[in-house]
Short mmCIF file of C-alpha atoms in Angstrom, two decimals:
data_model
loop_
_atom_site.label_atom_id
_atom_site.label_comp_id
_atom_site.label_asym_id
_atom_site.label_seq_id
_atom_site.Cartn_x
_atom_site.Cartn_y
_atom_site.Cartn_z
CA MET A 1 50.70 44.27 -98.08
CA GLU A 2 48.64 43.76 -101.24
CA ASN A 3 45.58 44.70 -99.20
CA PHE A 4 47.18 48.01 -98.22
CA ARG A 5 47.99 48.87 -101.86
CA LYS A 6 44.34 48.22 -102.73
CA VAL A 7 43.26 50.57 -99.93
CA LEU A 8 45.56 53.27 -101.33
CA GLN A 9 44.34 52.87 -104.89
CA GLU A 10 40.68 52.92 -103.91
CA LYS A 11 41.12 55.97 -101.66
CA GLN A 12 39.70 54.12 -98.66
CA THR A 13 40.70 54.28 -95.05
CA PHE A 14 42.16 51.30 -93.18
CA SER A 15 42.24 50.14 -89.60
CA LEU A 16 44.42 51.84 -87.04
CA GLU A 17 45.40 48.43 -85.71
CA SER A 18 46.85 47.61 -89.13
CA LEU A 19 48.82 50.88 -88.97
CA ARG A 20 50.39 49.98 -85.67
CA LEU A 21 51.23 46.39 -86.55
CA HIS A 22 52.78 46.99 -89.96
CA LYS A 23 54.30 50.48 -89.67
CA GLU A 24 57.52 49.71 -91.56
CA GLU A 25 55.76 47.92 -94.42
CA ILE A 26 53.10 50.60 -94.62
CA MET A 27 55.71 53.34 -94.85
CA GLU A 28 57.47 51.49 -97.67
CA GLU A 29 54.19 51.31 -99.56
CA VAL A 30 53.37 54.94 -98.79
CA VAL A 31 56.74 56.12 -100.10
CA ASP A 32 56.45 53.96 -103.23
CA TYR A 33 52.86 54.93 -103.93
CA PHE A 34 52.89 58.64 -103.03
CA GLY A 35 56.53 59.67 -103.56
CA ASP A 36 56.27 60.92 -107.13
CA ARG A 37 52.77 62.29 -106.68
CA LEU A 38 53.65 64.37 -103.64
CA THR A 39 56.85 65.57 -105.29
CA ARG A 40 54.86 66.85 -108.30
CA VAL A 41 52.45 68.65 -105.99
CA ALA A 42 55.31 70.16 -104.00
CA TYR A 43 56.99 71.26 -107.23
CA THR A 44 53.89 73.21 -108.25
CA TYR A 45 54.41 75.32 -105.16
CA VAL A 46 58.17 75.70 -104.90
CA LYS A 47 59.13 75.29 -108.59
CA ASP A 48 62.34 73.54 -107.66
CA TRP A 49 62.67 69.76 -107.91
CA GLY A 50 65.33 69.55 -105.22
CA LYS A 51 63.31 71.55 -102.71
CA ALA A 52 60.18 69.59 -103.64
CA GLU A 53 61.97 66.33 -102.92
CA ASP A 54 63.26 67.72 -99.60
CA ILE A 55 59.76 68.76 -98.61
CA VAL A 56 58.38 65.33 -99.47
CA GLN A 57 61.10 63.68 -97.39
CA GLU A 58 60.02 65.88 -94.48
CA VAL A 59 56.42 64.84 -95.12
CA PHE A 60 57.38 61.16 -94.95
CA ILE A 61 59.35 61.73 -91.75
CA THR A 62 56.32 63.45 -90.25
CA CYS A 63 54.08 60.65 -91.48
CA TYR A 64 56.31 58.00 -89.95
CA SER A 65 56.61 59.75 -86.61
CA LYS A 66 52.91 60.57 -86.36
CA LEU A 67 51.41 57.51 -88.02
CA GLU A 68 50.01 56.26 -84.71
CA THR A 69 48.19 59.56 -84.23
CA PHE A 70 46.49 59.27 -87.61
CA ARG A 71 42.84 59.04 -86.59
CA GLY A 72 41.54 57.52 -89.79
CA GLU A 73 38.74 60.08 -90.06
CA GLY A 74 39.78 60.79 -93.62
CA SER A 75 41.97 59.00 -96.09
CA LEU A 76 45.72 58.70 -95.70
CA LYS A 77 46.02 60.31 -99.12
CA ASN A 78 44.28 63.49 -97.97
CA TRP A 79 46.37 63.59 -94.80
CA LEU A 80 49.62 63.34 -96.78
CA TYR A 81 48.54 65.94 -99.33
CA LYS A 82 47.52 68.28 -96.54
CA ILE A 83 50.89 67.93 -94.84
CA THR A 84 52.66 68.47 -98.19
CA VAL A 85 50.67 71.59 -99.05
CA ASN A 86 51.23 73.04 -95.58
CA ARG A 87 54.99 72.34 -95.75
CA CYS A 88 55.15 73.99 -99.18
CA LYS A 89 53.31 77.06 -97.94
CA ASP A 90 55.62 77.23 -94.93
CA HIS A 91 58.60 77.04 -97.27
CA LEU A 92 57.24 79.84 -99.46
CA LYS A 93 56.84 82.03 -96.36
CA SER A 94 60.33 81.24 -95.07
CA TRP A 95 63.30 83.58 -95.39
CA ALA A 96 65.23 80.86 -97.21
CA HIS A 97 62.91 81.05 -100.18
CA ARG A 98 64.74 83.55 -102.37
CA ASN A 99 65.62 82.29 -105.83
CA ILE A 100 63.39 80.13 -107.96
CA TRP A 101 64.65 78.28 -111.02
CA PHE A 102 62.46 76.51 -113.52
CA ALA A 103 63.12 72.93 -114.49
CA ASN A 104 61.38 71.08 -117.27
CA PRO A 105 57.76 70.90 -116.09
CA PHE A 106 56.97 68.24 -118.71
CA THR A 107 56.95 65.48 -116.13
CA PHE A 108 53.74 66.87 -114.63
CA PHE A 109 51.50 65.62 -117.36
CA LYS A 110 53.61 63.10 -119.17
CA GLN A 111 51.73 59.94 -119.98
CA GLU A 112 53.78 57.20 -121.54
CA SER A 113 52.47 55.42 -124.59
CA ASN A 114 54.32 52.71 -126.48
CA ASP A 115 52.25 52.99 -129.64
CA GLN A 116 53.43 56.50 -130.55
CA THR A 117 55.95 57.21 -133.23
CA PRO A 118 59.02 59.24 -132.22
CA GLU A 119 57.66 62.23 -134.14
CA LEU A 120 54.28 62.04 -132.42
CA ARG A 121 55.98 61.58 -129.04
CA LEU A 122 57.96 64.79 -129.67
CA ILE A 123 54.82 66.72 -130.60
CA VAL A 124 52.99 65.46 -127.52
CA GLU A 125 55.99 66.26 -125.32
CA ASP A 126 56.08 69.80 -126.71
CA GLU A 127 52.36 70.25 -126.04
CA TYR A 128 52.77 68.95 -122.48
CA ASN A 129 55.70 71.30 -121.95
CA GLN A 130 53.63 74.25 -123.12
CA LEU A 131 50.68 73.25 -120.95
CA ALA A 132 52.81 72.70 -117.85
CA ASP A 133 54.60 76.01 -118.44
CA LYS A 134 51.28 77.86 -118.67
CA ILE A 135 50.00 76.16 -115.52
CA LEU A 136 53.12 77.20 -113.63
CA GLN A 137 52.47 80.79 -114.70
CA LEU A 138 49.05 80.80 -113.02
CA PRO A 139 48.71 82.37 -109.58
CA LEU A 140 49.23 79.83 -106.80
CA LYS A 141 45.57 79.56 -105.80
CA TYR A 142 44.69 78.48 -109.36
CA ARG A 143 47.82 76.44 -109.98
CA GLU A 144 47.36 74.26 -106.90
CA LEU A 145 43.72 73.64 -107.78
CA ILE A 146 44.50 72.61 -111.38
CA ILE A 147 47.20 70.19 -110.21
CA LEU A 148 45.16 68.66 -107.40
CA PHE A 149 41.97 68.35 -109.45
CA TYR A 150 43.32 67.20 -112.81
CA GLN A 151 46.72 65.64 -112.18
CA GLU A 152 46.07 64.13 -108.75
CA GLU A 153 42.40 63.42 -109.53
CA MET A 154 41.16 64.66 -106.19
CA SER A 155 37.52 65.62 -105.88
CA LEU A 156 36.53 69.18 -105.02
CA ASN A 157 35.28 67.90 -101.66
CA GLU A 158 38.68 66.35 -100.90
CA ILE A 159 40.47 69.54 -101.93
CA SER A 160 38.01 71.62 -99.88
CA GLU A 161 38.71 69.52 -96.81
CA MET A 162 42.45 69.65 -97.36
CA LEU A 163 42.76 73.40 -98.02
CA HIS A 164 39.90 74.49 -95.71
CA ILE A 165 38.19 76.34 -98.55
CA LYS A 166 34.48 76.08 -99.37
CA THR A 167 33.60 73.83 -102.31
CA SER A 168 31.69 76.68 -103.96
CA THR A 169 34.81 78.85 -103.79
CA LEU A 170 36.86 76.05 -105.34
CA LYS A 171 34.34 75.67 -108.16
CA SER A 172 34.61 79.38 -108.87
CA ARG A 173 38.43 79.24 -108.75
CA LEU A 174 38.48 76.21 -111.04
CA PHE A 175 36.33 78.08 -113.55
CA GLN A 176 38.65 81.10 -113.35
CA ALA A 177 41.76 78.90 -113.59
CA ARG A 178 40.45 77.22 -116.75
CA LYS A 179 39.60 80.61 -118.20
CA LEU A 180 43.06 82.03 -117.45
CA LEU A 181 44.72 78.91 -118.80
CA ARG A 182 42.67 79.04 -121.99
CA VAL A 183 43.63 82.70 -122.52
CA GLN A 184 47.32 81.93 -121.95
CA LEU A 185 47.23 78.97 -124.33
CA GLU A 186 45.49 81.04 -127.01
CA LYS A 187 48.09 83.79 -126.65
CA GLY A 188 50.80 81.17 -127.07
CA GLU A 189 49.18 79.85 -130.25
CA GLU A 190 48.90 83.38 -131.68
CA ALA A 191 52.55 84.03 -130.90
CA ASP A 192 53.52 80.79 -132.64
CA GLY A 193 51.44 81.74 -135.68
CA ARG A 194 49.05 78.82 -135.47
#
């Protein structure tokens, strides 16, 4: 399934015949490749790691059961993200969504580096924690855009297709999100006396 992994990494589509013949292997690769990514996206919506993981499991169940109906018009990545976002929005609308607790959002933007000293790693971790915390404080329409664009490295066209929002609207929201984030970060620095 090396070929399939390459398709995933290059954001390409693949043949429907391949989907049907190798469903089990494809699902293993999909879970391995997208599991953490989809969980991070789900967390940005529900702000609960357990619920995010549950939502992603539901997404994979849906993917497995409907894999044959995947038309291949877009990428599998966009299809999975779209299902995840829709499930998250459904969860937020549900009656069960009552209490939200905040876990350590550091894992959103954590990038491992072996050449950092422990002190530098602590400083970087603190900065990532602050950034992730500020992103989680943004309104949902800005938060989802920041995560999809920067963390998941999706293009505005991909996000537009997934969320059914015009690209020009997304550009405007991205500008506003950056502006709000900058203001929040500057307020945090002033409060810390930097």
